[in-house]
Coordinates of C-alpha atoms and ligand atoms in Angstrom, one line a residue:
M9 CA -2.3 -28.2 -24.4
R10 CA -4.0 -29.9 -27.2
H11 CA -1.7 -32.9 -26.9
Q12 CA -2.5 -33.1 -23.2
S13 CA -6.3 -33.2 -23.7
F14 CA -5.8 -35.9 -26.4
L15 CA -3.9 -38.0 -23.8
F16 CA -6.6 -37.3 -21.3
L17 CA -9.2 -38.6 -23.7
I18 CA -7.2 -41.8 -24.3
F19 CA -6.9 -42.2 -20.6
I20 CA -10.7 -41.9 -20.1
L21 CA -11.4 -44.3 -22.9
L22 CA -9.0 -46.9 -21.4
V23 CA -10.6 -46.5 -17.9
F24 CA -14.1 -46.9 -19.5
S25 CA -13.2 -50.0 -21.5
V26 CA -11.6 -51.6 -18.5
R27 CA -14.8 -50.9 -16.5
V28 CA -16.9 -52.5 -19.3
E29 CA -14.6 -55.5 -19.4
A30 CA -14.8 -56.0 -15.7
Q31 CA -18.6 -56.1 -15.8
D32 CA -19.6 -59.7 -15.1
Y33 CA -23.2 -60.8 -15.5
T34 CA -24.9 -63.2 -13.1
I35 CA -27.5 -64.4 -15.7
V36 CA -27.9 -64.0 -19.4
I37 CA -31.2 -64.9 -21.0
K38 CA -30.3 -65.8 -24.6
G39 CA -32.2 -66.2 -27.8
G40 CA -35.7 -65.2 -26.6
H41 CA -38.3 -63.0 -28.4
L42 CA -38.2 -59.9 -26.2
I43 CA -41.3 -57.7 -25.7
D44 CA -40.6 -54.5 -23.9
S45 CA -43.4 -52.0 -24.7
K46 CA -41.8 -49.1 -22.9
N47 CA -38.7 -49.4 -25.1
N48 CA -40.6 -50.5 -28.3
I49 CA -38.7 -53.8 -28.5
N50 CA -40.5 -56.7 -30.2
E51 CA -37.7 -58.9 -31.6
L52 CA -35.0 -61.5 -30.8
M53 CA -32.8 -60.0 -28.1
D54 CA -30.6 -61.2 -25.2
V55 CA -30.9 -59.8 -21.7
A56 CA -28.0 -59.6 -19.2
I57 CA -28.6 -59.3 -15.5
K58 CA -26.1 -58.5 -12.7
D59 CA -27.4 -59.2 -9.3
D60 CA -30.9 -57.6 -9.1
K61 CA -30.6 -55.3 -12.1
I62 CA -30.9 -55.3 -15.9
V63 CA -27.5 -54.3 -17.2
L64 CA -27.6 -54.9 -21.0
V65 CA -30.3 -55.6 -23.6
A66 CA -28.7 -56.4 -27.0
K67 CA -28.3 -59.1 -29.7
N68 CA -25.8 -61.9 -29.1
I69 CA -24.5 -60.8 -25.7
D70 CA -21.2 -62.6 -24.7
A71 CA -22.2 -64.3 -21.5
R72 CA -18.7 -65.0 -20.3
Q73 CA -18.9 -66.6 -16.9
A74 CA -22.6 -65.9 -16.4
Q75 CA -25.3 -68.5 -16.1
V76 CA -27.0 -68.8 -19.5
I77 CA -30.7 -69.4 -19.8
N78 CA -31.7 -70.6 -23.2
A79 CA -35.0 -68.9 -24.2
T80 CA -35.0 -70.0 -27.9
G81 CA -38.6 -70.2 -29.1
L82 CA -39.9 -68.4 -26.0
Y83 CA -41.1 -64.9 -25.2
V84 CA -39.2 -62.8 -22.7
T85 CA -41.0 -59.9 -21.0
P86 CA -40.9 -57.7 -17.9
G87 CA -42.4 -59.4 -14.8
L88 CA -46.2 -59.0 -15.1
I89 CA -48.2 -56.6 -13.0
D90 CA -51.7 -57.6 -11.8
I91 CA -53.5 -54.4 -10.6
H92 CA -56.6 -56.2 -9.3
S93 CA -55.8 -58.8 -6.8
H94 CA -57.1 -59.8 -3.3
N95 CA -54.7 -60.5 -0.6
F96 CA -56.4 -59.1 2.4
F97 CA -60.2 -59.2 3.2
G98 CA -60.1 -57.6 6.7
T99 CA -60.8 -59.9 9.6
Q100 CA -61.3 -63.6 9.4
E101 CA -64.6 -63.5 11.4
D102 CA -66.0 -60.8 9.2
H103 CA -65.1 -62.1 5.8
Y104 CA -66.1 -60.4 2.6
L105 CA -67.9 -62.3 -0.2
G106 CA -69.6 -65.0 1.9
D107 CA -69.7 -68.2 -0.1
G108 CA -66.3 -69.2 1.3
F109 CA -64.4 -67.0 -1.1
E110 CA -61.0 -66.1 0.4
A111 CA -58.2 -63.7 -0.3
L112 CA -54.9 -65.5 -1.1
P113 CA -51.2 -65.1 -0.1
P114 CA -49.7 -63.7 -3.2
D115 CA -46.6 -66.0 -3.6
G116 CA -49.0 -69.0 -3.9
F117 CA -50.2 -67.9 -7.4
T118 CA -48.0 -65.1 -8.7
F119 CA -44.6 -66.5 -9.8
R120 CA -46.1 -69.5 -11.5
T121 CA -47.8 -67.2 -14.0
G122 CA -45.0 -64.6 -14.5
V123 CA -46.5 -62.1 -12.1
T124 CA -44.0 -60.2 -9.9
T125 CA -46.2 -57.3 -8.7
V126 CA -49.8 -57.4 -7.5
V127 CA -52.0 -54.5 -6.3
D128 CA -54.5 -55.6 -3.6
A129 CA -57.7 -53.8 -4.7
G130 CA -59.2 -52.3 -1.6
G131 CA -58.8 -55.1 1.0
A132 CA -57.5 -52.6 3.5
G133 CA -58.7 -49.1 4.5
W134 CA -56.8 -46.4 6.5
K135 CA -57.7 -48.2 9.8
T136 CA -56.5 -51.6 8.7
F137 CA -53.6 -50.9 6.3
T138 CA -50.8 -51.4 8.9
K139 CA -52.2 -54.9 9.7
F140 CA -52.2 -55.8 6.0
K141 CA -48.6 -54.5 5.8
S142 CA -47.3 -56.5 8.7
Q143 CA -49.3 -59.6 7.9
T144 CA -48.8 -59.9 4.1
I145 CA -46.8 -57.2 2.4
A146 CA -43.7 -57.6 4.7
H147 CA -43.6 -61.3 4.2
S148 CA -44.2 -61.7 0.5
K149 CA -41.5 -62.2 -2.1
T150 CA -44.0 -60.9 -4.6
R151 CA -44.1 -57.0 -4.7
V152 CA -47.4 -56.3 -3.0
L153 CA -48.9 -52.8 -3.5
S154 CA -52.3 -51.5 -2.4
F155 CA -55.3 -49.5 -3.5
L156 CA -56.5 -48.2 -0.2
N157 CA -60.3 -48.6 0.3
I158 CA -62.1 -45.3 0.8
V159 CA -63.9 -47.2 3.6
G160 CA -61.8 -46.9 6.7
E161 CA -62.4 -50.5 7.7
G162 CA -61.6 -51.7 4.2
M163 CA -63.4 -54.6 2.4
R164 CA -65.2 -56.0 5.4
G165 CA -68.5 -56.6 3.6
G166 CA -72.0 -56.0 4.8
N167 CA -72.8 -52.7 6.5
Y168 CA -69.2 -51.6 6.7
E169 CA -69.0 -50.9 3.0
Q170 CA -72.3 -49.0 3.0
N171 CA -71.3 -46.6 5.8
L172 CA -70.8 -43.2 4.4
N173 CA -69.6 -42.0 7.8
D174 CA -66.5 -44.2 7.4
M175 CA -65.5 -42.7 4.0
D176 CA -63.0 -40.0 5.0
A177 CA -61.0 -38.5 2.1
K178 CA -58.5 -36.7 4.4
M179 CA -57.6 -39.7 6.5
T180 CA -57.4 -41.9 3.4
A181 CA -55.1 -39.4 1.6
M182 CA -52.9 -39.0 4.7
T183 CA -52.4 -42.8 4.9
V184 CA -51.7 -43.0 1.2
R185 CA -48.9 -40.4 1.7
Q186 CA -47.4 -42.3 4.7
H187 CA -46.9 -45.7 2.9
K188 CA -45.0 -46.1 -0.3
E189 CA -46.8 -49.4 -1.0
I190 CA -50.2 -47.6 -1.5
V191 CA -50.6 -46.5 -5.2
G192 CA -54.2 -45.4 -5.2
V193 CA -57.7 -45.4 -3.7
K194 CA -60.5 -48.0 -4.2
V195 CA -64.3 -47.6 -4.3
A196 CA -66.3 -50.8 -4.2
H197 CA -69.7 -52.4 -3.5
Y198 CA -71.7 -49.3 -2.6
M199 CA -75.4 -49.9 -3.1
G200 CA -76.8 -46.5 -2.4
K201 CA -77.9 -43.9 -5.0
E202 CA -75.3 -41.3 -3.8
W203 CA -72.2 -40.4 -5.7
D204 CA -70.4 -39.6 -2.4
P205 CA -68.1 -42.8 -2.3
V206 CA -66.8 -42.0 -5.8
D207 CA -66.4 -38.3 -5.1
R208 CA -64.7 -38.8 -1.8
A209 CA -62.3 -41.3 -3.3
V210 CA -61.5 -38.8 -6.1
E211 CA -61.0 -36.1 -3.4
A212 CA -58.5 -38.3 -1.6
G213 CA -56.8 -39.1 -4.9
K214 CA -56.5 -35.4 -5.7
I215 CA -54.9 -34.7 -2.3
A216 CA -52.4 -37.6 -2.5
N217 CA -51.9 -37.3 -6.3
V218 CA -52.8 -41.0 -7.0
P219 CA -55.4 -42.6 -9.2
V220 CA -58.8 -44.0 -8.1
I221 CA -60.0 -47.5 -9.1
V222 CA -63.8 -48.0 -9.2
D223 CA -65.8 -51.2 -8.8
F224 CA -69.0 -49.5 -9.8
G225 CA -72.7 -50.3 -9.4
G226 CA -75.0 -51.8 -6.9
S227 CA -77.9 -49.4 -6.9
V228 CA -81.2 -50.3 -8.7
P229 CA -81.8 -48.7 -11.1
P230 CA -78.1 -48.3 -11.9
L231 CA -76.3 -45.0 -11.8
S232 CA -75.0 -43.8 -15.2
I233 CA -71.5 -45.0 -16.2
E234 CA -71.4 -42.1 -18.7
E235 CA -71.8 -39.6 -15.9
L236 CA -69.1 -41.6 -13.9
F237 CA -66.6 -41.4 -16.8
M238 CA -67.3 -37.9 -17.9
K239 CA -68.2 -36.0 -14.7
H240 CA -66.8 -37.8 -11.7
L241 CA -63.6 -39.5 -12.6
R242 CA -60.4 -37.8 -13.7
P243 CA -58.2 -38.8 -16.7
G244 CA -56.0 -41.6 -15.2
D245 CA -58.7 -43.0 -12.9
I246 CA -59.6 -46.7 -13.4
F247 CA -62.8 -48.4 -14.2
T248 CA -62.4 -52.1 -13.3
H249 CA -64.7 -55.0 -14.3
A250 CA -64.9 -53.3 -17.7
F251 CA -66.6 -56.3 -19.3
A252 CA -69.1 -57.2 -16.5
E253 CA -72.8 -57.6 -17.1
L254 CA -74.7 -57.3 -13.9
G255 CA -78.3 -56.1 -13.4
S256 CA -77.2 -53.4 -11.0
R257 CA -74.6 -51.9 -13.3
M258 CA -74.8 -50.5 -16.8
P259 CA -72.7 -52.6 -19.2
I260 CA -70.5 -51.0 -21.9
V261 CA -72.1 -53.0 -24.7
D262 CA -75.9 -52.7 -25.1
K263 CA -78.5 -55.5 -25.6
E264 CA -78.0 -55.4 -29.4
G265 CA -74.3 -56.0 -29.0
K266 CA -73.4 -52.4 -29.7
L267 CA -70.5 -50.7 -27.9
L268 CA -71.9 -47.5 -26.3
P269 CA -70.4 -44.5 -28.1
F270 CA -69.3 -42.7 -24.9
V271 CA -67.1 -45.6 -24.0
P272 CA -64.3 -45.0 -26.5
A273 CA -64.8 -41.3 -25.9
A274 CA -64.2 -41.9 -22.2
Q275 CA -61.1 -44.0 -23.0
K276 CA -59.9 -41.1 -25.2
R277 CA -60.5 -38.7 -22.3
G278 CA -58.0 -40.8 -20.3
I279 CA -60.3 -43.2 -18.3
I280 CA -58.5 -46.5 -17.8
F281 CA -60.5 -49.6 -18.6
D282 CA -59.3 -52.5 -16.5
V283 CA -60.4 -56.1 -17.0
G284 CA -60.8 -57.2 -13.3
H285 CA -62.1 -60.6 -14.5
G286 CA -63.1 -62.1 -11.1
G287 CA -65.8 -64.7 -10.4
G288 CA -68.7 -62.6 -11.7
S289 CA -67.3 -59.8 -13.8
F290 CA -66.4 -61.0 -17.2
R291 CA -68.7 -61.9 -20.1
F292 CA -67.9 -62.8 -23.7
T293 CA -71.2 -61.1 -24.7
Q294 CA -69.5 -57.8 -23.6
A295 CA -65.8 -58.4 -24.5
I296 CA -66.2 -60.0 -27.9
P297 CA -68.4 -57.2 -29.4
A298 CA -66.3 -54.5 -27.7
L299 CA -63.1 -55.9 -29.2
K300 CA -64.8 -56.3 -32.6
A301 CA -65.7 -52.6 -32.4
G302 CA -62.0 -51.9 -32.0
F303 CA -62.1 -51.3 -28.2
I304 CA -59.3 -52.9 -26.2
P305 CA -58.8 -52.7 -22.4
N306 CA -55.9 -50.6 -21.1
T307 CA -54.9 -53.1 -18.4
I308 CA -55.6 -56.8 -17.9
S309 CA -56.0 -58.0 -14.4
T310 CA -57.5 -61.0 -12.5
D311 CA -59.6 -59.9 -9.4
F312 CA -57.9 -62.9 -7.8
H313 CA -59.6 -64.8 -4.9
T314 CA -60.5 -68.5 -4.3
G315 CA -63.8 -68.0 -6.1
S316 CA -62.4 -66.7 -9.4
M317 CA -59.3 -68.9 -9.6
N318 CA -61.3 -72.1 -9.6
A319 CA -63.9 -70.7 -12.0
G320 CA -63.4 -69.1 -15.5
M321 CA -60.7 -66.6 -14.5
K322 CA -58.0 -69.1 -13.3
D323 CA -55.0 -66.8 -13.5
Q324 CA -53.4 -63.8 -15.2
L325 CA -52.1 -65.8 -18.2
N326 CA -55.5 -67.5 -18.8
V327 CA -57.1 -64.0 -18.9
M328 CA -54.4 -62.8 -21.2
S329 CA -54.9 -65.9 -23.4
K330 CA -58.6 -65.1 -23.6
F331 CA -57.8 -61.7 -25.1
L332 CA -55.3 -63.2 -27.5
N333 CA -58.0 -65.5 -28.8
M334 CA -60.5 -62.6 -29.0
G335 CA -58.1 -60.7 -31.4
M336 CA -55.5 -58.8 -29.4
N337 CA -51.9 -59.7 -30.3
V338 CA -49.1 -60.9 -28.1
Q339 CA -47.5 -57.5 -27.9
Q340 CA -50.8 -55.9 -26.8
V341 CA -51.6 -58.4 -24.1
I342 CA -48.1 -58.1 -22.7
A343 CA -48.3 -54.3 -22.8
A344 CA -51.6 -54.4 -20.9
S345 CA -50.0 -56.5 -18.2
T346 CA -46.6 -54.7 -17.9
W347 CA -45.9 -51.2 -19.1
H348 CA -49.5 -50.0 -19.1
P349 CA -50.3 -50.9 -15.5
A350 CA -46.9 -49.6 -14.4
Q351 CA -47.9 -46.2 -15.8
V352 CA -51.4 -46.4 -14.5
I353 CA -50.2 -46.8 -10.9
H354 CA -47.4 -44.2 -11.3
R355 CA -44.7 -46.8 -10.8
E356 CA -42.8 -46.3 -14.1
E357 CA -39.7 -48.0 -12.7
L358 CA -41.7 -51.3 -13.1
G359 CA -43.0 -53.1 -16.2
N360 CA -40.0 -52.5 -18.4
L361 CA -36.5 -54.0 -19.0
S362 CA -34.5 -50.7 -19.4
V363 CA -30.9 -50.8 -18.3
G364 CA -30.9 -50.1 -14.6
A365 CA -34.4 -51.5 -14.0
G366 CA -35.0 -54.2 -11.4
A367 CA -34.5 -57.7 -12.8
D368 CA -38.2 -58.9 -12.6
V369 CA -38.5 -61.0 -15.8
A370 CA -41.0 -63.5 -17.1
V371 CA -40.4 -66.1 -19.8
F372 CA -43.4 -67.6 -21.7
S373 CA -44.2 -70.2 -24.2
L374 CA -47.1 -69.6 -26.6
H375 CA -48.8 -73.0 -27.3
K376 CA -50.9 -73.7 -30.4
G377 CA -53.7 -76.2 -30.1
K378 CA -57.3 -76.7 -29.0
F379 CA -58.2 -74.7 -25.9
G380 CA -61.4 -73.6 -24.2
F381 CA -62.1 -70.6 -22.1
I382 CA -65.0 -69.9 -19.7
D383 CA -66.6 -66.6 -18.8
S384 CA -68.4 -65.6 -15.6
A385 CA -71.8 -66.7 -17.0
G386 CA -70.4 -70.2 -17.6
F387 CA -70.1 -70.0 -21.3
R388 CA -67.2 -71.4 -23.3
M389 CA -65.2 -69.8 -26.1
D390 CA -62.9 -72.0 -28.1
G391 CA -59.4 -70.8 -29.0
D392 CA -56.2 -72.0 -30.6
Q393 CA -53.5 -70.3 -28.5
K394 CA -52.5 -70.2 -24.9
L395 CA -49.7 -68.7 -22.9
E396 CA -47.8 -70.7 -20.3
C397 CA -45.1 -69.4 -17.9
E398 CA -41.8 -71.1 -18.2
L399 CA -39.7 -69.1 -15.9
T400 CA -39.9 -66.1 -13.5
L401 CA -37.2 -64.0 -12.1
R402 CA -37.8 -61.6 -9.2
D403 CA -35.0 -59.2 -8.4
G404 CA -32.6 -61.3 -10.5
K405 CA -33.4 -64.6 -8.8
V406 CA -35.2 -67.6 -10.3
V407 CA -38.4 -67.9 -8.4
Y408 CA -40.2 -70.3 -10.8
D409 CA -39.0 -72.7 -13.4
L410 CA -41.6 -74.9 -15.0
N411 CA -39.3 -77.1 -17.1
G412 CA -36.0 -76.6 -15.5
I413 CA -34.5 -74.4 -18.2
S414 CA -32.3 -72.7 -15.6
R415 CA -31.0 -75.9 -14.2
P416 CA -28.2 -78.2 -15.3
A417 CA -29.1 -81.7 -16.5
W418 CA -28.7 -84.3 -13.8
N419 CA -26.3 -86.4 -15.8
K420 CA -24.1 -83.5 -17.1
P421 CA -22.5 -82.0 -14.0
Ligands
ZN501 ZN1 -62.1 -57.3 -6.7

């Protein structure tokens, strides 16, 4: 009997080793500095991919027949997640933001900056979501998710967003539950003195078990952000435009440059502070003192539209580079753009390179030199480091390659 079970063990080991031998990779990224916050990896490590999955993360992987991508001197990270993007602004004739600002098709700006997942922040409401889904989500190579606007008509601007009668928690929650692409509920641009938009969004969030993201302010005098953080939002809810300074919204740093004491307390309570840079929502006068006081944002995001991309925001990597130059380290800005947002939107299968995870991967260079960064008030901050995207993989396929590191040289077939 003992002899038999010993033989059986040998048999199992043989089968197992044959299986491992037979595992061919499609791509092996070699020699890069891997940052995977979920798995606490911050060192030189190879990554093996088979088809659309990560199958091995280890030192000196034997690539065998696989395509090898040499990432020596580069950072290798999970594909970035931008949780504040704009890819749907309702109807063309009733465009939000006036001034010619437009929402953008995601594939036009994501892969070139290492972003593989975007979350549209409230473009669609429960009445317009299916249009957004058929128009954009279904046709994008980028993974497009959505925070559903508490306003049924979505972000159509003007009176639409001030209409309390069109903020229905139940219909919103029901729509969230029907579509796996919806990861939360958005509140934005309300100018009244009532708390109803926030409270109804939170109610919808409770029913559907998803977070709420708040673009707060608009009433004069402004409502209290302390009350928002401590009384209205739940732990896990998101405050976007964290470093904005607008007359109609209380900032997190006061006129003397002091971080308001309830802000770190709110973060400790579980409120998520998101950058949401945008065209008008990021000031160095807010961010620099806040970071000096030891406060760092949970998530870094763009608030992407034609207005912000051609102003100080530019793209996800430029925003991350700003935070690098303000004192966050590479690991922190990567975590705030990968694993942290994945957890915030309850999509923990994203933002990491665990074995079995989808092969969304970004490869970056970190340049040293003289750089300048602009905020929403038009002021410049000088810096000496800047991230640039070298390569992006989506589902195991190369979708962007700046310097051809995945391609053979033309004269060496
Ligand atoms: Zn926005």
